[in-house]
Coordinates of C-alpha atoms in Angstrom, one line a residue:
X347 CA -23.1 -47.7 -26.4
X348 CA -20.0 -46.5 -28.3
X349 CA -22.0 -43.8 -30.1
X350 CA -24.0 -42.3 -27.2
X351 CA -23.4 -43.8 -23.8
X352 CA -19.5 -43.9 -23.7
X353 CA -19.0 -40.2 -24.8
X354 CA -21.7 -39.1 -22.3
X355 CA -19.9 -41.0 -19.4
X356 CA -16.5 -39.6 -20.5
X357 CA -17.9 -36.1 -20.5
X358 CA -19.4 -36.5 -17.1
X359 CA -16.2 -37.9 -15.6
X360 CA -14.1 -35.2 -17.2
X361 CA -16.4 -32.5 -15.9
X362 CA -16.3 -33.9 -12.4
X363 CA -12.4 -34.1 -12.5
X364 CA -12.2 -30.6 -13.9
X365 CA -14.4 -29.3 -11.0
X366 CA -12.2 -31.1 -8.4
X367 CA -9.0 -29.8 -10.0
X368 CA -10.5 -26.3 -10.1
X369 CA -11.6 -26.4 -6.5
X370 CA -8.1 -27.6 -5.5
X371 CA -6.4 -24.8 -7.4
X372 CA -8.7 -22.2 -5.8
X373 CA -8.0 -23.6 -2.3
X374 CA -4.2 -23.5 -2.8
X375 CA -4.5 -19.9 -4.0
X376 CA -6.7 -19.0 -1.0
X377 CA -4.4 -20.5 1.6
X378 CA -1.3 -18.9 0.0
X379 CA -3.2 -15.5 -0.1
X380 CA -4.2 -15.8 3.6
X381 CA -0.6 -16.4 4.6
X382 CA 0.6 -13.5 2.5
X383 CA -2.0 -11.1 4.0
X384 CA -1.1 -12.2 7.6
X385 CA 2.6 -11.4 7.2
X386 CA 3.7 -9.5 10.3
X387 CA 4.0 -5.7 10.0
X388 CA 7.3 -4.0 10.6
X389 CA 6.3 -1.2 13.0
X390 CA 8.0 2.0 13.9
X391 CA 10.7 1.9 11.1
X392 CA 11.7 4.4 8.4
X393 CA 11.7 2.3 5.2
X394 CA 13.3 2.9 1.8
X395 CA 11.7 1.1 -1.1
X396 CA 13.6 0.3 -4.2
X397 CA 11.9 -0.9 -7.4
X398 CA 14.8 -2.3 -9.5
X399 CA 15.1 -1.9 -13.2
X400 CA 17.7 -1.8 -16.0
X401 CA 17.0 0.7 -18.8
X402 CA 14.3 2.8 -16.9
X403 CA 16.5 2.9 -13.7
X404 CA 15.6 2.0 -10.1
X405 CA 13.0 4.0 -8.4
X406 CA 13.8 4.9 -4.8
X407 CA 11.2 6.1 -2.3
X408 CA 11.4 6.7 1.5
X409 CA 8.4 6.4 3.8
X410 CA 8.1 7.3 7.5
X411 CA 6.8 4.9 10.2
X412 CA 3.2 5.9 9.4
X413 CA 3.6 5.1 5.7
X414 CA 3.8 8.8 4.6
X415 CA 5.9 9.4 1.5
X416 CA 8.9 11.6 2.3
X417 CA 11.1 11.7 -0.8
X418 CA 11.8 9.8 -4.0
X419 CA 14.2 9.7 -6.9
X420 CA 15.5 7.5 -9.7
X421 CA 19.0 6.0 -10.0
X422 CA 20.7 4.2 -12.9
X423 CA 23.3 1.8 -11.5
X424 CA 22.7 -1.0 -14.0
X425 CA 23.0 -1.6 -17.8
X426 CA 23.0 0.4 -20.1
X427 CA 23.9 3.5 -18.0
X428 CA 26.0 1.8 -15.3
X429 CA 26.2 4.9 -12.9
X430 CA 27.0 2.6 -10.0
X431 CA 29.0 5.0 -7.8
X432 CA 26.6 7.8 -8.3
X433 CA 23.7 5.5 -7.3
X434 CA 25.5 4.5 -4.1
X435 CA 26.0 8.2 -3.1
X436 CA 22.3 8.9 -3.7
X437 CA 21.2 5.9 -1.5
X438 CA 23.7 6.8 1.2
X439 CA 22.5 10.4 1.3
X440 CA 18.9 9.4 1.6
X441 CA 19.7 6.9 4.3
X442 CA 21.5 9.5 6.3
X443 CA 19.0 12.3 5.7
X444 CA 15.9 10.3 6.8
X445 CA 17.5 7.9 9.2
X446 CA 16.4 4.9 7.2
X447 CA 16.3 1.6 9.1
X448 CA 15.3 -0.9 6.5
X449 CA 15.6 -1.1 2.7
X450 CA 12.9 -3.0 0.9
X451 CA 14.0 -4.3 -2.5
X452 CA 11.4 -5.5 -5.1
X453 CA 12.0 -9.0 -6.4
X454 CA 11.5 -8.3 -10.1
X455 CA 14.0 -7.5 -12.9
X456 CA 17.5 -6.5 -11.7
X457 CA 16.6 -7.4 -8.1
X458 CA 19.8 -9.2 -7.2
X459 CA 22.0 -6.6 -8.8
X460 CA 20.2 -4.0 -6.8
X461 CA 20.7 -6.1 -3.7
X462 CA 24.5 -6.1 -4.3
X463 CA 24.4 -2.3 -4.6
X464 CA 22.5 -1.9 -1.3
X465 CA 24.8 -4.4 0.4
X466 CA 27.8 -2.4 -0.7
X467 CA 26.3 0.9 0.6
X468 CA 25.4 -0.8 4.0
X469 CA 29.0 -2.1 4.3
X470 CA 30.4 1.3 3.8
X471 CA 28.1 3.2 6.1
X472 CA 29.9 5.0 9.0
X473 CA 28.9 5.2 12.6
X474 CA 26.8 2.9 14.8
X475 CA 23.7 2.8 12.6
X476 CA 22.6 -0.6 11.7
X477 CA 20.7 -0.7 8.4
X478 CA 19.4 -4.0 6.9
X479 CA 17.6 -4.9 3.7
X480 CA 15.0 -7.5 2.7
X481 CA 13.5 -8.7 -0.6
X482 CA 9.7 -7.9 -1.0
X483 CA 7.4 -9.5 -3.5
X484 CA 6.4 -6.8 -6.0
X485 CA 3.6 -8.8 -7.6
X486 CA 0.7 -6.5 -8.3
X487 CA 2.6 -3.3 -7.6
X488 CA 2.3 -2.2 -11.2
X489 CA -1.5 -3.0 -11.1
X490 CA -1.8 -0.8 -8.0
X491 CA 0.3 2.0 -9.5
X492 CA -2.1 2.5 -12.4
X493 CA -5.3 2.1 -10.3
X494 CA -7.7 4.9 -9.3
X495 CA -6.8 4.3 -5.6
X496 CA -3.1 5.0 -6.3
X497 CA -3.9 8.1 -8.5
X498 CA -6.1 9.5 -5.7
X499 CA -3.4 8.9 -3.1
X500 CA -0.5 10.3 -5.1
X501 CA -1.9 12.4 -7.9
X502 CA 1.4 14.2 -8.5
X503 CA 3.6 11.2 -8.8
X504 CA 4.3 9.0 -11.8
X505 CA 3.0 5.5 -11.9
X506 CA 6.3 3.7 -11.3
X507 CA 7.0 5.8 -8.1
X508 CA 3.5 4.9 -6.8
X509 CA 4.4 1.3 -7.3
X510 CA 7.6 1.7 -5.4
X511 CA 5.9 3.3 -2.4
X512 CA 3.6 0.3 -2.4
X513 CA 6.7 -2.0 -2.2
X514 CA 7.9 -0.1 0.9
X515 CA 4.5 -0.1 2.5
X516 CA 4.1 -3.8 2.0
X517 CA 6.9 -4.3 4.5
X518 CA 5.5 -1.7 6.9
X519 CA 1.9 -3.1 7.0
X520 CA 1.3 -5.8 4.4
X521 CA -2.4 -6.2 5.0
X522 CA -3.3 -2.5 4.6
X523 CA -1.3 -2.3 1.4
X524 CA -2.2 -5.6 -0.3
X525 CA -6.0 -5.0 0.1
X526 CA -5.6 -2.2 -2.5
X527 CA -4.7 -4.7 -5.1
X528 CA -7.0 -7.3 -6.7
X529 CA -6.1 -10.6 -5.0
X530 CA -5.7 -12.3 -8.4
X531 CA -2.7 -10.0 -9.2
X532 CA -0.7 -11.1 -6.1
X533 CA 1.1 -14.0 -7.8
X534 CA 0.6 -16.7 -5.2
X535 CA -1.7 -18.9 -7.3
X536 CA -1.7 -22.3 -9.1
X537 CA -3.1 -22.4 -12.7
X538 CA -5.0 -19.3 -11.7
X539 CA -5.9 -18.3 -15.3
X540 CA -7.3 -21.7 -16.1
X541 CA -10.0 -21.7 -13.4
X542 CA -13.5 -20.1 -13.3
X543 CA -12.6 -16.4 -12.6
X544 CA -15.9 -15.7 -10.8
X545 CA -15.4 -18.6 -8.4
X546 CA -11.8 -17.6 -7.8
X547 CA -12.7 -13.9 -7.2
X548 CA -15.5 -15.0 -4.7
X549 CA -13.2 -17.3 -2.8
X550 CA -10.3 -14.8 -2.6
X551 CA -12.6 -12.0 -1.5
X552 CA -13.8 -14.2 1.4
X553 CA -10.1 -14.8 2.4
X554 CA -9.4 -11.1 2.4
X555 CA -12.5 -10.4 4.4
X556 CA -11.6 -13.1 7.0
X557 CA -8.0 -11.8 7.3
X558 CA -9.1 -8.2 7.8
X559 CA -11.7 -9.1 10.4
X560 CA -9.2 -11.4 12.2
X561 CA -6.7 -8.6 12.6
X562 CA -9.2 -5.7 13.2
X563 CA -9.0 -2.2 11.7
X564 CA -7.9 1.1 13.2
X565 CA -11.0 3.3 12.4
X566 CA -9.0 6.5 12.2
X567 CA -6.2 5.5 9.9
X568 CA -7.7 2.8 7.6
X569 CA -8.2 3.5 3.9
X570 CA -11.5 2.8 2.2
X571 CA -9.8 -0.1 0.5
X572 CA -9.3 -1.8 3.9
X573 CA -12.6 -0.7 5.4
X574 CA -14.7 -2.2 2.6
X575 CA -13.6 -5.7 3.7
X576 CA -14.9 -5.2 7.3
X577 CA -18.0 -7.3 8.0
X578 CA -21.2 -5.2 7.3
X579 CA -19.4 -2.5 5.4
X580 CA -19.5 -2.1 1.6
X581 CA -17.4 0.1 -0.7
X582 CA -19.9 3.0 -0.6
X583 CA -20.1 3.1 3.3
X584 CA -16.3 2.7 3.4
X585 CA -15.9 5.9 1.3
X586 CA -18.5 7.7 3.5
X587 CA -16.5 6.7 6.7
X588 CA -13.3 8.3 5.2
X589 CA -15.3 11.3 4.0
X590 CA -16.8 11.8 7.6
X591 CA -13.2 11.5 9.0
X592 CA -12.0 14.2 6.7
X593 CA -14.8 16.5 7.5
X594 CA -15.2 16.0 11.3
X595 CA -11.7 14.8 12.3
X596 CA -10.8 11.5 14.0
X597 CA -13.6 9.3 15.5
X598 CA -13.7 9.6 19.3
X599 CA -16.0 6.6 19.9
X600 CA -17.6 3.6 18.0
X601 CA -21.0 5.2 18.8
X602 CA -20.0 8.1 16.4
X603 CA -20.0 5.6 13.6
X604 CA -23.8 5.8 13.6
X605 CA -23.6 9.3 12.2
X606 CA -22.0 8.1 9.0
X607 CA -24.3 8.2 6.0
X608 CA -25.5 4.8 5.0
X609 CA -24.3 3.0 8.1
X610 CA -27.5 1.7 9.8
X611 CA -28.0 -0.2 13.0
X612 CA -27.6 -3.6 11.4
X613 CA -24.2 -2.6 9.7
X614 CA -23.1 -1.1 13.0
X615 CA -23.8 -4.3 15.0
X616 CA -21.9 -6.4 12.3
X617 CA -18.9 -4.1 12.0
X618 CA -18.3 -2.5 15.4
X619 CA -16.3 -5.3 17.0
X620 CA -13.7 -5.3 14.2
X621 CA -13.2 -1.5 14.3
X622 CA -10.8 -0.1 16.9
X623 CA -10.1 3.4 18.1
X624 CA -6.7 3.2 20.0
X625 CA -7.0 6.7 21.5
X626 CA -10.7 6.5 22.4
X627 CA -12.1 7.9 25.7
X628 CA -13.9 4.7 26.3
X629 CA -11.2 2.0 26.8
X630 CA -13.5 -0.7 25.4
X631 CA -13.6 1.1 22.0
X632 CA -9.9 0.3 21.6
X633 CA -10.4 -3.4 22.2
X634 CA -12.1 -6.3 20.3
X635 CA -15.0 -6.2 22.9
X636 CA -18.3 -5.6 21.0
X637 CA -20.4 -2.7 22.1
X638 CA -23.2 -5.2 22.9
X639 CA -20.9 -6.7 25.5
X640 CA -19.7 -3.4 27.2
X641 CA -22.2 -3.9 30.0
X642 CA -21.0 -7.4 30.7
X643 CA -17.3 -6.2 30.5
X644 CA -18.1 -3.4 33.1
X645 CA -19.9 -5.9 35.3
X646 CA -16.9 -8.3 35.1
X647 CA -14.4 -5.6 36.2
X648 CA -16.8 -4.6 39.1
X649 CA -17.0 -8.3 40.3
X650 CA -13.2 -8.6 40.1
X651 CA -12.7 -5.2 41.9
X652 CA -10.7 -3.7 39.0
X653 CA -10.9 -0.2 37.4
X654 CA -10.7 0.5 33.7
X655 CA -7.5 2.4 34.3
X656 CA -5.9 -0.6 36.0
X657 CA -6.8 -2.9 33.1
X658 CA -5.7 -0.3 30.6
X659 CA -2.2 -0.3 32.2
X660 CA -2.0 -4.1 33.0
X661 CA -4.4 -6.3 31.1
X662 CA -3.0 -9.5 32.8
X663 CA -4.7 -8.4 36.0
X664 CA -8.1 -9.7 34.7
X665 CA -7.0 -13.3 34.5
X666 CA -4.9 -13.0 37.6
X667 CA -8.0 -11.8 39.7
X668 CA -10.1 -14.6 38.2
X669 CA -7.5 -17.2 39.4
X670 CA -7.1 -15.5 42.8
X671 CA -10.9 -15.6 43.4
X672 CA -11.1 -19.2 42.2
X673 CA -14.1 -18.3 40.1
X674 CA -15.1 -20.5 37.2
X675 CA -15.8 -18.8 33.8
X676 CA -19.3 -20.5 33.8
X677 CA -20.2 -18.8 37.1
X678 CA -18.8 -15.4 36.1
X679 CA -20.6 -15.6 32.8
X680 CA -23.9 -16.2 34.7
X681 CA -23.2 -13.2 36.9
X682 CA -22.4 -11.0 33.9
X683 CA -25.5 -12.2 32.0
X684 CA -23.6 -13.6 28.9
X685 CA -22.6 -17.0 27.6
X686 CA -19.3 -18.7 28.6
X687 CA -17.7 -18.2 25.1
X688 CA -18.6 -14.5 25.1
X689 CA -17.0 -14.0 28.5
X690 CA -13.9 -15.9 27.4
X691 CA -13.6 -13.5 24.4
X692 CA -14.0 -10.5 26.7
X693 CA -11.3 -11.7 29.0
X694 CA -8.9 -12.3 26.1
X695 CA -9.7 -8.8 24.7
X696 CA -9.1 -7.1 28.0
X697 CA -5.9 -9.1 28.7
X698 CA -4.3 -8.2 25.4
X699 CA -6.2 -5.2 23.9
X700 CA -3.6 -4.5 21.3
X701 CA -3.0 -8.2 20.3
X702 CA -2.3 -8.6 16.6
X703 CA -2.5 -12.3 15.5
X704 CA 0.1 -11.5 12.8
X705 CA 2.8 -11.1 15.4
X706 CA 2.7 -14.9 15.9
X707 CA 3.6 -15.4 12.2
X708 CA 7.2 -15.8 10.9
X709 CA 8.9 -12.4 10.5
X710 CA 10.7 -11.3 7.3
X711 CA 14.4 -12.2 7.0
X712 CA 16.7 -9.1 7.1
X713 CA 20.2 -9.3 5.6
X714 CA 23.1 -6.9 5.4
X715 CA 25.3 -8.8 2.9
X716 CA 24.6 -10.7 -0.4
X717 CA 25.0 -14.3 -1.6
X718 CA 25.6 -15.4 -5.2
X719 CA 24.6 -18.7 -6.7
X720 CA 28.3 -19.5 -7.1
X721 CA 28.7 -19.2 -3.3
X722 CA 26.3 -22.1 -2.8
X723 CA 27.6 -25.6 -2.2
X724 CA 25.7 -28.8 -1.4
X725 CA 25.3 -29.4 2.3
X726 CA 25.1 -25.7 3.2
X727 CA 22.3 -24.9 5.8
X728 CA 20.5 -21.6 5.1
X729 CA 17.4 -19.7 6.3
X730 CA 14.9 -18.7 3.6
X731 CA 11.4 -17.3 3.1
X732 CA 8.7 -19.4 1.3
X733 CA 7.6 -17.3 -1.7
X734 CA 5.1 -19.7 -3.3
X735 CA 3.6 -23.1 -2.5
X736 CA 2.5 -25.4 -5.4
X737 CA 1.4 -29.1 -5.6
X738 CA 4.9 -30.4 -6.1
X739 CA 6.7 -28.4 -3.4
X740 CA 7.6 -24.9 -2.3
X741 CA 9.8 -22.1 -3.8
X742 CA 12.1 -20.6 -1.1
X743 CA 14.1 -17.3 -1.4
X744 CA 17.5 -18.0 0.2
X745 CA 19.0 -14.7 -0.8
X746 CA 20.4 -15.5 -4.3
X747 CA 18.9 -14.5 -7.6
X748 CA 16.8 -17.6 -8.1
X749 CA 14.4 -19.1 -5.6
X750 CA 15.3 -22.7 -4.7
X751 CA 12.8 -25.5 -4.9
X752 CA 12.1 -27.8 -1.9
X753 CA 10.4 -30.8 -3.6
X754 CA 7.5 -32.4 -1.8
X755 CA 9.6 -35.5 -1.1
X756 CA 12.2 -33.3 0.7
X757 CA 9.8 -31.5 3.0
X758 CA 9.7 -34.0 5.8
X759 CA 10.8 -37.5 6.8
X760 CA 7.2 -38.7 6.8
X761 CA 4.9 -39.0 3.8
X762 CA 3.2 -35.7 2.8
X763 CA 0.3 -35.4 0.4
X764 CA 0.0 -31.6 0.4
X765 CA 2.9 -29.1 0.8
X766 CA 0.4 -26.7 2.5
X767 CA 0.2 -29.1 5.4
X768 CA 3.9 -28.2 6.1
X769 CA 4.5 -24.6 4.9
X770 CA 2.7 -21.4 3.9
X771 CA 3.7 -18.4 1.9
X772 CA 5.9 -16.1 4.1
X773 CA 7.1 -18.9 6.4
X774 CA 10.8 -18.7 7.4
X775 CA 12.3 -22.1 7.0
X776 CA 15.8 -23.7 7.5
X777 CA 16.9 -25.5 4.3
X778 CA 19.9 -27.6 3.2
X779 CA 21.3 -27.1 -0.3
X780 CA 21.2 -30.4 -2.2
X781 CA 22.2 -29.5 -5.7
X782 CA 23.1 -26.3 -7.6
X783 CA 23.0 -25.8 -11.4
X784 CA 24.4 -22.3 -12.0
X785 CA 24.0 -22.7 -15.8
X786 CA 20.3 -23.2 -15.6
X787 CA 19.8 -21.2 -12.5
X788 CA 18.3 -24.1 -10.5
X789 CA 18.7 -24.8 -6.8
X790 CA 17.4 -28.0 -5.2
X791 CA 16.8 -27.7 -1.4
X792 CA 15.7 -29.9 1.4
X793 CA 13.9 -29.2 4.7
X794 CA 15.2 -32.5 6.0
X795 CA 18.5 -31.3 7.5
X796 CA 20.0 -34.5 8.8
X797 CA 20.0 -36.6 5.6

C-alpha cells in the first residue's frame, strides 16, 4: 500500500485539485476580461493620451472623435530632467489647439506624478472649457506598440507613441482597441502564468468572440483585428473585407458582403446579423435584424401599419402599435411566419436600432483634481473604479498612487464566497477608507459604508 497505492492516490487527488484550481483561475480571468471589453465607450470627444515615464519622458498624443491620430510629442516633467513648467505649457497648447475634452493617463510608472501635472494644467485653464482626466489601464500597450498591427497602422511613428495612441483609444472605444492585443497581456488574470496556456487562450478567445458579437460591429469602420472575432469570419476573411473596403469604398448593404473573396454563403449566414452598416440604404442593414428575418420584419411593419421611415425616426412606435392593437407576440409571430423568440428579437432591434449593451455598464470616473495618500483618512467615503478582482477581494482605484484593497469580508454584510458575485473589472463603486499605511503604500477599503 505505502509503496504503490498511496502515491498513486495522492497523485490522482493532486491532479484533480490542480485541474479544479486551473479551471477556477481561467474563469476568473475570463469574467474580468469580459467586464474590461464591455467598458462603455466615450463617444464624440477629442482625447489626449499621456503615457507617463521618468527618464524617457511622457509621450503625449491627441486623437479625434473617430480615433484618428492628430498630433504627438514628448515632455519631460519628472526626474531627472524636471522640466515641469515647460511640460505644462506644451499640454495647455495642445488642449487649446485641438479642443481636447478628456485627458487619458496611463496607470504605469510616474502615473500619479503625471496626474498632478494634468490637474495643475486643468486648474489654470482659462475660459469656460471644462477639461477632465481619467486613469486608463496601460496593460498590454507595449505589446501592441511592437505588434505588426500597430506597425501597419502607424508605420512612421516610434513604438512608444503607438502605445500611447492605444491608451487614448482605449477610452474612446475599449472593445475595438483591446481586441488588437492578445487577451493574456491585458493584466486582469489570477495566476495566469501557472495555468495551461492553450486552455487559457481558448477560453479567452471565446470571451472576446462573445463580447464582439454581443456589441455588434460597424462593417465600414472595423479593423481586421475586430472583424476576425465575428462569428463565421476568420483572420483571412477579415483581411479580405478590409481590402475590399479599401478598393471599392464603404459597404452599402450586407448583401455586398457576398462579393468578398472567401466569404461563402455559410459564413454570410453566420456573420451578417452581427455586422451593421449605419448609413445603409436598407434600414434593416443598420440593425441587429438578420437578413433571413427581413421578410418577417417587413411583414410586421405592414401588419402594424408603419413605414420604415417612421420606425427609423421613432423606434418606440413598434411596441406602441403592438400594445394599441392588443396583439399577442404569439399571434404576430404566426402571421409573420417566424417563432415567438425571433419576433421578440426583431421588435427589440427595431425599437433600439443603435442599442449598445455597453451603455448599461458603469462609466469611467472623470476627475479634475488630484488626491494624495496623505489626504486619506479613515471614514472617508470615495468613488473608485475596480481595476482587478482576485479570490481574496478587489483592487479599487480611488485616485491616489496605490489601488486600495476591498477584502472579501468587507464587500457586503452577507457572506460572500466569490468576489465576482459582487463586482467586476470596470465597476464604479463607493468605498469607505478603513486604514491607511503611507509607509508601505497600503489602503484598506470597505464597500459596507454604514459600519
